[in-house]
PDB file of C-alpha atoms in Angstrom:
ATOM      1  CA  MET A   1     -19.759  26.864 -26.076  1.00 44.00           C
ATOM      2  CA  ILE A   2     -21.604  23.591 -25.483  1.00 45.00           C
ATOM      3  CA  ARG A   3     -23.913  23.567 -22.463  1.00 47.00           C
ATOM      4  CA  LEU A   4     -24.882  20.335 -20.776  1.00 45.00           C
ATOM      5  CA  SER A   5     -28.438  19.908 -19.589  1.00 42.00           C
ATOM      6  CA  PHE A   6     -30.131  17.012 -17.850  1.00 39.00           C
ATOM      7  CA  PRO A   7     -33.766  15.936 -17.679  1.00 44.00           C
ATOM      8  CA  LYS A   8     -35.626  17.446 -14.759  1.00 46.00           C
ATOM      9  CA  ALA A   9     -36.668  13.957 -13.698  1.00 46.00           C
ATOM     10  CA  VAL A  10     -33.058  13.018 -12.851  1.00 43.00           C
ATOM     11  CA  ASN A  11     -32.567  12.846  -9.094  1.00 48.00           C
ATOM     12  CA  SER A  12     -30.263  15.630  -7.916  1.00 41.00           C
ATOM     13  CA  ASN A  13     -27.974  13.128  -6.151  1.00 48.00           C
ATOM     14  CA  LEU A  14     -27.747  10.735  -9.082  1.00 43.00           C
ATOM     15  CA  LEU A  15     -24.729  12.359 -10.701  1.00 39.00           C
ATOM     16  CA  ASP A  16     -22.871  12.362  -7.388  1.00 42.00           C
ATOM     17  CA  ARG A  17     -23.531   8.675  -6.909  1.00 43.00           C
ATOM     18  CA  MET A  18     -22.416   7.924 -10.473  1.00 42.00           C
ATOM     19  CA  ASN A  19     -19.182   9.929 -10.009  1.00 44.00           C
ATOM     20  CA  ILE A  20     -19.380  11.144 -13.614  1.00 43.00           C
ATOM     21  CA  PHE A  21     -17.259  14.194 -12.979  1.00 46.00           C
ATOM     22  CA  GLU A  22     -15.394  13.040  -9.893  1.00 55.00           C
ATOM     23  CA  GLN A  23     -12.124  11.229 -10.398  1.00 77.00           C
ATOM     24  CA  LYS A  24     -11.406   8.559  -7.821  1.00 91.00           C
ATOM     25  CA  GLN A  25      -8.593   9.580  -5.507  1.00 96.00           C
ATOM     26  CA  VAL A  26      -5.645   7.641  -4.126  1.00 98.00           C
ATOM     27  CA  PHE A  27      -5.370   7.753  -0.335  1.00 98.00           C
ATOM     28  CA  VAL A  28      -1.652   8.043   0.483  1.00 98.00           C
ATOM     29  CA  SER A  29      -0.881   6.670   3.951  1.00 97.00           C
ATOM     30  CA  TYR A  30       2.113   7.773   6.030  1.00 96.00           C
ATOM     31  CA  SER A  31       2.614   6.433   9.561  1.00 94.00           C
ATOM     32  CA  VAL A  32       5.207   8.691  11.183  1.00 91.00           C
ATOM     33  CA  TYR A  33       6.219   8.288  14.825  1.00 81.00           C
ATOM     34  CA  ASP A  34       9.255  10.544  15.064  1.00 78.00           C
ATOM     35  CA  LYS A  35      10.219  12.477  11.944  1.00 80.00           C
ATOM     36  CA  ILE A  36      10.080  12.309   8.183  1.00 85.00           C
ATOM     37  CA  SER A  37      13.034  12.696   5.832  1.00 81.00           C
ATOM     38  CA  PRO A  38      13.082  16.166   4.187  1.00 87.00           C
ATOM     39  CA  ARG A  39      13.622  14.489   0.833  1.00 89.00           C
ATOM     40  CA  VAL A  40      10.606  12.242   1.393  1.00 91.00           C
ATOM     41  CA  TYR A  41       8.544  15.281   2.399  1.00 91.00           C
ATOM     42  CA  LYS A  42       9.379  16.964  -0.918  1.00 94.00           C
ATOM     43  CA  LEU A  43       8.298  13.829  -2.797  1.00 95.00           C
ATOM     44  CA  MET A  44       5.071  13.809  -0.796  1.00 94.00           C
ATOM     45  CA  LYS A  45       4.333  17.379  -1.909  1.00 94.00           C
ATOM     46  CA  ILE A  46       4.975  16.398  -5.546  1.00 95.00           C
ATOM     47  CA  LEU A  47       2.368  13.644  -5.262  1.00 95.00           C
ATOM     48  CA  GLU A  48      -0.147  16.168  -3.978  1.00 94.00           C
ATOM     49  CA  VAL A  49      -0.035  18.198  -7.207  1.00 94.00           C
ATOM     50  CA  SER A  50      -0.644  15.202  -9.476  1.00 93.00           C
ATOM     51  CA  ARG A  51      -3.928  15.480 -11.366  1.00 91.00           C
ATOM     52  CA  ASN A  52      -4.201  12.027 -12.906  1.00 91.00           C
ATOM     53  CA  PRO A  53      -4.253  10.134 -10.691  1.00 94.00           C
ATOM     54  CA  LYS A  54      -5.083  12.497  -7.845  1.00 96.00           C
ATOM     55  CA  PHE A  55      -3.250  11.686  -4.599  1.00 97.00           C
ATOM     56  CA  HIS A  56      -4.695  12.604  -1.205  1.00 96.00           C
ATOM     57  CA  VAL A  57      -1.794  12.529   1.282  1.00 96.00           C
ATOM     58  CA  ASN A  58      -2.611  11.571   4.887  1.00 96.00           C
ATOM     59  CA  MET A  59      -0.114  11.454   7.743  1.00 95.00           C
ATOM     60  CA  LEU A  60      -0.682   9.987  11.190  1.00 95.00           C
ATOM     61  CA  ASP A  61       2.026  10.811  13.715  1.00 92.00           C
ATOM     62  CA  GLY A  62       2.668  10.063  17.356  1.00 89.00           C
ATOM     63  CA  ASP A  63       1.309   6.493  17.462  1.00 93.00           C
ATOM     64  CA  ALA A  64       4.092   4.222  18.715  1.00 91.00           C
ATOM     65  CA  LEU A  65       2.310   1.040  17.562  1.00 95.00           C
ATOM     66  CA  ILE A  66       2.952   0.751  13.827  1.00 96.00           C
ATOM     67  CA  ASP A  67       0.270  -1.927  13.347  1.00 97.00           C
ATOM     68  CA  ARG A  68      -2.327   0.303  15.036  1.00 97.00           C
ATOM     69  CA  SER A  69      -1.186   3.372  13.096  1.00 97.00           C
ATOM     70  CA  ARG A  70      -1.459   1.600   9.737  1.00 98.00           C
ATOM     71  CA  SER A  71      -4.812   0.114  10.757  1.00 98.00           C
ATOM     72  CA  ARG A  72      -6.214   3.518  11.764  1.00 98.00           C
ATOM     73  CA  LEU A  73      -5.223   5.014   8.417  1.00 98.00           C
ATOM     74  CA  ALA A  74      -6.642   2.012   6.532  1.00 98.00           C
ATOM     75  CA  THR A  75      -9.929   2.380   8.446  1.00 98.00           C
ATOM     76  CA  ASN A  76     -10.089   6.073   7.541  1.00 98.00           C
ATOM     77  CA  PHE A  77      -9.563   5.125   3.893  1.00 98.00           C
ATOM     78  CA  LEU A  78     -12.231   2.415   4.040  1.00 98.00           C
ATOM     79  CA  GLU A  79     -14.837   4.824   5.372  1.00 96.00           C
ATOM     80  CA  LEU A  80     -14.088   7.651   2.926  1.00 95.00           C
ATOM     81  CA  LYS A  81     -16.052   8.039  -0.294  1.00 92.00           C
ATOM     82  CA  GLY A  82     -14.310   8.896  -3.533  1.00 94.00           C
ATOM     83  CA  HIS A  83     -11.128   6.884  -2.848  1.00 97.00           C
ATOM     84  CA  ASP A  84     -10.549   3.494  -4.479  1.00 97.00           C
ATOM     85  CA  ILE A  85      -6.880   2.771  -3.673  1.00 98.00           C
ATOM     86  CA  ILE A  86      -4.679   3.272  -0.622  1.00 98.00           C
ATOM     87  CA  LEU A  87      -0.949   3.722  -1.192  1.00 98.00           C
ATOM     88  CA  PHE A  88       1.184   2.918   1.842  1.00 98.00           C
ATOM     89  CA  LEU A  89       4.547   4.673   1.925  1.00 97.00           C
ATOM     90  CA  ASP A  90       7.091   4.744   4.743  1.00 95.00           C
ATOM     91  CA  GLU A  91       8.731   7.944   5.898  1.00 93.00           C
ATOM     92  CA  ASP A  92      12.194   6.602   4.976  1.00 93.00           C
ATOM     93  CA  ILE A  93      11.425   5.427   1.427  1.00 96.00           C
ATOM     94  CA  ILE A  94      12.688   7.441  -1.565  1.00 96.00           C
ATOM     95  CA  PHE A  95      10.681   6.979  -4.761  1.00 97.00           C
ATOM     96  CA  ASP A  96      10.126   8.397  -8.213  1.00 97.00           C
ATOM     97  CA  PRO A  97       6.612   9.936  -8.254  1.00 96.00           C
ATOM     98  CA  VAL A  98       6.163   8.625 -11.800  1.00 96.00           C
ATOM     99  CA  ASP A  99       6.507   5.106 -10.415  1.00 97.00           C
ATOM    100  CA  MET A 100       3.680   5.723  -7.946  1.00 97.00           C
ATOM    101  CA  VAL A 101       1.484   6.775 -10.856  1.00 97.00           C
ATOM    102  CA  GLN A 102       2.557   3.540 -12.573  1.00 96.00           C
ATOM    103  CA  ILE A 103       1.438   1.403  -9.614  1.00 97.00           C
ATOM    104  CA  VAL A 104      -1.971   3.071  -9.465  1.00 97.00           C
ATOM    105  CA  ARG A 105      -2.572   2.751 -13.196  1.00 96.00           C
ATOM    106  CA  LEU A 106      -1.432  -0.861 -13.102  1.00 96.00           C
ATOM    107  CA  ILE A 107      -4.037  -1.699 -10.466  1.00 97.00           C
ATOM    108  CA  ARG A 108      -6.824   0.146 -12.271  1.00 97.00           C
ATOM    109  CA  GLU A 109      -6.044  -0.963 -15.821  1.00 96.00           C
ATOM    110  CA  LYS A 110      -5.160  -4.585 -15.029  1.00 97.00           C
ATOM    111  CA  ASN A 111      -7.762  -4.916 -12.264  1.00 97.00           C
ATOM    112  CA  LEU A 112      -5.179  -6.055  -9.714  1.00 98.00           C
ATOM    113  CA  ASP A 113      -5.748  -6.183  -5.954  1.00 97.00           C
ATOM    114  CA  ILE A 114      -2.400  -5.478  -4.290  1.00 98.00           C
ATOM    115  CA  VAL A 115       0.793  -4.214  -5.908  1.00 98.00           C
ATOM    116  CA  GLY A 116       4.032  -3.381  -4.130  1.00 98.00           C
ATOM    117  CA  ALA A 117       7.633  -2.551  -4.883  1.00 98.00           C
ATOM    118  CA  ALA A 118      10.662  -4.051  -3.153  1.00 97.00           C
ATOM    119  CA  TYR A 119      13.305  -2.094  -1.301  1.00 97.00           C
ATOM    120  CA  VAL A 120      16.579  -3.141   0.279  1.00 96.00           C
ATOM    121  CA  THR A 121      17.133  -3.445   4.024  1.00 96.00           C
ATOM    122  CA  LYS A 122      19.287  -0.595   5.305  1.00 93.00           C
ATOM    123  CA  THR A 123      22.277  -2.570   6.446  1.00 92.00           C
ATOM    124  CA  ASP A 124      25.769  -3.037   5.052  1.00 91.00           C
ATOM    125  CA  LYS A 125      25.919  -6.599   6.341  1.00 91.00           C
ATOM    126  CA  ASN A 126      23.941  -9.003   4.186  1.00 92.00           C
ATOM    127  CA  PRO A 127      21.452  -6.520   2.641  1.00 94.00           C
ATOM    128  CA  LYS A 128      18.421  -8.112   0.989  1.00 94.00           C
ATOM    129  CA  PHE A 129      15.058  -7.300  -0.562  1.00 96.00           C
ATOM    130  CA  THR A 130      11.984  -7.002   1.648  1.00 93.00           C
ATOM    131  CA  PHE A 131       9.607  -9.470  -0.022  1.00 97.00           C
ATOM    132  CA  LYS A 132       8.897 -13.195   0.070  1.00 96.00           C
ATOM    133  CA  ALA A 133       8.457 -15.262  -3.062  1.00 97.00           C
ATOM    134  CA  LEU A 134       5.780 -17.910  -3.437  1.00 97.00           C
ATOM    135  CA  ASP A 135       6.609 -21.341  -2.070  1.00 92.00           C
ATOM    136  CA  GLY A 136       8.879 -23.155  -4.490  1.00 93.00           C
ATOM    137  CA  GLU A 137      10.324 -19.947  -5.957  1.00 96.00           C
ATOM    138  CA  ASN A 138      13.641 -18.290  -5.169  1.00 94.00           C
ATOM    139  CA  GLU A 139      13.895 -14.556  -4.468  1.00 93.00           C
ATOM    140  CA  ASN A 140      17.437 -14.562  -5.856  1.00 90.00           C
ATOM    141  CA  GLU A 141      16.144 -15.550  -9.302  1.00 93.00           C
ATOM    142  CA  PHE A 142      13.925 -12.470  -9.665  1.00 95.00           C
ATOM    143  CA  ILE A 143      15.037  -9.941 -12.282  1.00 95.00           C
ATOM    144  CA  PHE A 144      14.856  -6.265 -11.333  1.00 96.00           C
ATOM    145  CA  GLY A 145      15.234  -3.173 -13.500  1.00 95.00           C
ATOM    146  CA  LYS A 146      14.151  -2.507 -17.077  1.00 93.00           C
ATOM    147  CA  GLU A 147      13.870  -6.246 -17.741  1.00 94.00           C
ATOM    148  CA  GLY A 148      11.742  -6.809 -14.640  1.00 96.00           C
ATOM    149  CA  ILE A 149       8.101  -7.889 -14.723  1.00 97.00           C
ATOM    150  CA  VAL A 150       5.060  -7.747 -12.462  1.00 97.00           C
ATOM    151  CA  LYS A 151       5.067 -11.071 -10.641  1.00 97.00           C
ATOM    152  CA  GLU A 152       2.931 -12.703  -7.970  1.00 98.00           C
ATOM    153  CA  VAL A 153       4.629 -13.159  -4.589  1.00 98.00           C
ATOM    154  CA  GLU A 154       3.549 -14.230  -1.125  1.00 97.00           C
ATOM    155  CA  TYR A 155       4.380 -11.007   0.715  1.00 98.00           C
ATOM    156  CA  VAL A 156       5.664  -7.505   0.042  1.00 97.00           C
ATOM    157  CA  SER A 157       6.420  -4.826   2.629  1.00 96.00           C
ATOM    158  CA  THR A 158       4.201  -1.864   3.415  1.00 96.00           C
ATOM    159  CA  GLY A 159       6.970   0.668   2.763  1.00 96.00           C
ATOM    160  CA  CYS A 160       5.565   0.869  -0.773  1.00 98.00           C
ATOM    161  CA  MET A 161       2.324  -0.986  -1.343  1.00 98.00           C
ATOM    162  CA  ALA A 162      -0.982  -0.088  -3.029  1.00 98.00           C
ATOM    163  CA  VAL A 163      -4.251  -1.857  -2.167  1.00 98.00           C
ATOM    164  CA  ARG A 164      -7.771  -1.657  -3.582  1.00 98.00           C
ATOM    165  CA  LYS A 165     -10.607  -0.829  -1.189  1.00 98.00           C
ATOM    166  CA  CYS A 166     -12.366  -4.137  -1.912  1.00 98.00           C
ATOM    167  CA  VAL A 167      -9.590  -5.999  -0.056  1.00 98.00           C
ATOM    168  CA  PHE A 168     -10.416  -4.253   3.223  1.00 98.00           C
ATOM    169  CA  GLU A 169     -14.144  -4.597   2.606  1.00 98.00           C
ATOM    170  CA  GLU A 170     -13.810  -8.355   2.169  1.00 98.00           C
ATOM    171  CA  ILE A 171     -11.670  -8.778   5.310  1.00 98.00           C
ATOM    172  CA  VAL A 172     -14.339  -6.947   7.313  1.00 98.00           C
ATOM    173  CA  LYS A 173     -17.161  -8.885   5.624  1.00 98.00           C
ATOM    174  CA  ARG A 174     -15.565 -12.180   6.627  1.00 97.00           C
ATOM    175  CA  GLU A 175     -15.181 -10.900  10.220  1.00 97.00           C
ATOM    176  CA  MET A 176     -11.457 -11.542  10.203  1.00 97.00           C
ATOM    177  CA  VAL A 177     -11.140  -8.297  12.163  1.00 98.00           C
ATOM    178  CA  HIS A 178     -13.587  -6.308  14.283  1.00 97.00           C
ATOM    179  CA  LYS A 179     -13.976  -2.631  15.192  1.00 97.00           C
ATOM    180  CA  CYS A 180     -11.823  -1.862  18.237  1.00 97.00           C
ATOM    181  CA  HIS A 181     -11.907   1.016  20.772  1.00 96.00           C
ATOM    182  CA  PRO A 182     -15.112   2.619  19.396  1.00 92.00           C
ATOM    183  CA  ASN A 183     -14.906   5.487  21.889  1.00 94.00           C
ATOM    184  CA  THR A 184     -11.317   6.457  21.065  1.00 94.00           C
ATOM    185  CA  TYR A 185      -9.374   5.168  18.042  1.00 94.00           C
ATOM    186  CA  ASN A 186     -12.357   3.370  16.471  1.00 96.00           C
ATOM    187  CA  PHE A 187     -10.471   1.217  13.955  1.00 98.00           C
ATOM    188  CA  TYR A 188     -10.299  -2.222  12.381  1.00 98.00           C
ATOM    189  CA  PRO A 189      -6.987  -3.976  13.280  1.00 98.00           C
ATOM    190  CA  PHE A 190      -6.166  -4.944   9.696  1.00 98.00           C
ATOM    191  CA  PHE A 191      -2.447  -5.038  10.532  1.00 98.00           C
ATOM    192  CA  MET A 192      -2.605  -6.901  13.828  1.00 98.00           C
ATOM    193  CA  PRO A 193       0.404  -9.278  13.923  1.00 97.00           C
ATOM    194  CA  MET A 194      -0.362 -12.964  13.846  1.00 97.00           C
ATOM    195  CA  GLU A 195       1.314 -16.341  13.914  1.00 96.00           C
ATOM    196  CA  LYS A 196       1.269 -18.748  10.996  1.00 95.00           C
ATOM    197  CA  LYS A 197       1.473 -22.512  11.307  1.00 94.00           C
ATOM    198  CA  MET A 198       4.031 -23.967   8.928  1.00 90.00           C
ATOM    199  CA  SER A 199       3.902 -27.313   7.114  1.00 88.00           C
ATOM    200  CA  ASP A 200       6.299 -28.904   9.632  1.00 92.00           C
ATOM    201  CA  GLY A 201       4.044 -27.972  12.561  1.00 93.00           C
ATOM    202  CA  SER A 202       6.164 -25.054  13.758  1.00 96.00           C
ATOM    203  CA  TYR A 203       4.912 -21.465  13.950  1.00 97.00           C
ATOM    204  CA  PHE A 204       6.169 -18.351  12.189  1.00 94.00           C
ATOM    205  CA  TYR A 205       5.616 -14.842  13.558  1.00 97.00           C
ATOM    206  CA  LEU A 206       4.309 -12.522  10.847  1.00 97.00           C
ATOM    207  CA  SER A 207       5.049  -8.796  11.003  1.00 96.00           C
ATOM    208  CA  GLU A 208       2.144  -6.364  10.756  1.00 98.00           C
ATOM    209  CA  ASP A 209       2.363  -5.947   6.973  1.00 97.00           C
ATOM    210  CA  TRP A 210       2.751  -9.647   6.224  1.00 97.00           C
ATOM    211  CA  SER A 211      -0.111 -10.407   8.635  1.00 98.00           C
ATOM    212  CA  PHE A 212      -2.383  -8.102   6.658  1.00 98.00           C
ATOM    213  CA  LEU A 213      -1.358  -9.784   3.417  1.00 98.00           C
ATOM    214  CA  GLU A 214      -1.922 -13.229   4.944  1.00 98.00           C
ATOM    215  CA  ARG A 215      -5.512 -12.192   5.679  1.00 98.00           C
ATOM    216  CA  ALA A 216      -5.898 -10.789   2.171  1.00 98.00           C
ATOM    217  CA  ARG A 217      -4.544 -13.965   0.584  1.00 98.00           C
ATOM    218  CA  HIS A 218      -6.970 -16.058   2.672  1.00 97.00           C
ATOM    219  CA  CYS A 219      -9.733 -13.999   1.048  1.00 98.00           C
ATOM    220  CA  GLY A 220      -8.453 -14.961  -2.401  1.00 98.00           C
ATOM    221  CA  PHE A 221      -6.607 -11.755  -3.303  1.00 98.00           C
ATOM    222  CA  LYS A 222      -3.238 -11.880  -5.047  1.00 98.00           C
ATOM    223  CA  VAL A 223      -0.126  -9.945  -4.052  1.00 98.00           C
ATOM    224  CA  MET A 224       1.922  -8.630  -6.970  1.00 98.00           C
ATOM    225  CA  LEU A 225       5.467  -7.245  -7.043  1.00 98.00           C
ATOM    226  CA  ASP A 226       6.481  -4.689  -9.688  1.00 98.00           C
ATOM    227  CA  CYS A 227      10.128  -5.508 -10.306  1.00 97.00           C
ATOM    228  CA  THR A 228      10.704  -2.422 -12.483  1.00 97.00           C
ATOM    229  CA  ILE A 229      10.379   0.086  -9.630  1.00 98.00           C
ATOM    230  CA  LYS A 230      13.542   1.219  -7.864  1.00 97.00           C
ATOM    231  CA  LEU A 231      13.263   2.535  -4.306  1.00 97.00           C
ATOM    232  CA  GLY A 232      15.748   4.079  -1.909  1.00 96.00           C
ATOM    233  CA  HIS A 233      15.811   3.237   1.801  1.00 95.00           C
ATOM    234  CA  VAL A 234      17.071   6.117   3.938  1.00 92.00           C
ATOM    235  CA  GLY A 235      19.601   5.129   6.599  1.00 90.00           C
ATOM    236  CA  LYS A 236      23.127   6.352   7.125  1.00 90.00           C
ATOM    237  CA  LYS A 237      23.082   6.394   3.333  1.00 93.00           C
ATOM    238  CA  ILE A 238      20.516   5.637   0.635  1.00 94.00           C
ATOM    239  CA  TYR A 239      20.250   1.867   0.200  1.00 95.00           C
ATOM    240  CA  ASP A 240      18.837   0.655  -3.120  1.00 96.00           C
ATOM    241  CA  TRP A 241      19.089  -2.348  -5.402  1.00 95.00           C
ATOM    242  CA  GLU A 242      22.475  -1.243  -6.764  1.00 94.00           C
ATOM    243  CA  ILE A 243      24.014  -2.590  -3.554  1.00 93.00           C
ATOM    244  CA  LEU A 244      22.750  -5.999  -4.728  1.00 93.00           C
ATOM    245  CA  GLY A 245      24.214  -5.584  -8.215  1.00 91.00           C
ATOM    246  CA  TYR A 246      21.129  -4.357 -10.113  1.00 90.00           C
ATOM    247  CA  LYS A 247      21.114  -1.227 -12.302  1.00 79.00           C
TER     248      LYS A 247
END
């Protein structure tokens, strides 16, 4: 058996700071106000037993403000050591755990900032994907499935989105948000909704997830969409991209 030994002069905290033996964890964020789908709960438990990458599942329930709930979880992630990526998942999103591993590895190996997957709105009348293409591009021209690629977009939705810690650090550094309610919630409002002025002078209301991504994009970070990942959206049935004609 090989025994490892280190010089006595090495500071006892050095190895901890270097994280030689500690694998960075993925902070999984669930904002749940009412209840979570039993099927989603089972998928959550599968993530928890993954060893590479290691997922640390966190659930915040009872907060009726979704932007505050997501912001509180993101602040917890920011202030934790040993976590480099936060994976936002909604309580009504069905996923293949292997695909979540794929997103994490994609960020780490390709040094990406934000990667999400698209899901379909849970409606039988005019269902559509929940992402916005870059200006000048058409969402209907995107290819999904085995032939799909990882492509830059303007916005994805937080129902399935992974973000590196440096994105939150930069938003705080630039003072785009400030610590709120230090005696109670004590969080940065990363997901505070905002309005965006359009080229024609009108204003567009951005939802909490798109507002966060607008701040991130102002900091120079890119938002990527993995078009190979298929998700299910739990409603009166499971809505996925097959309803739009993809396989």
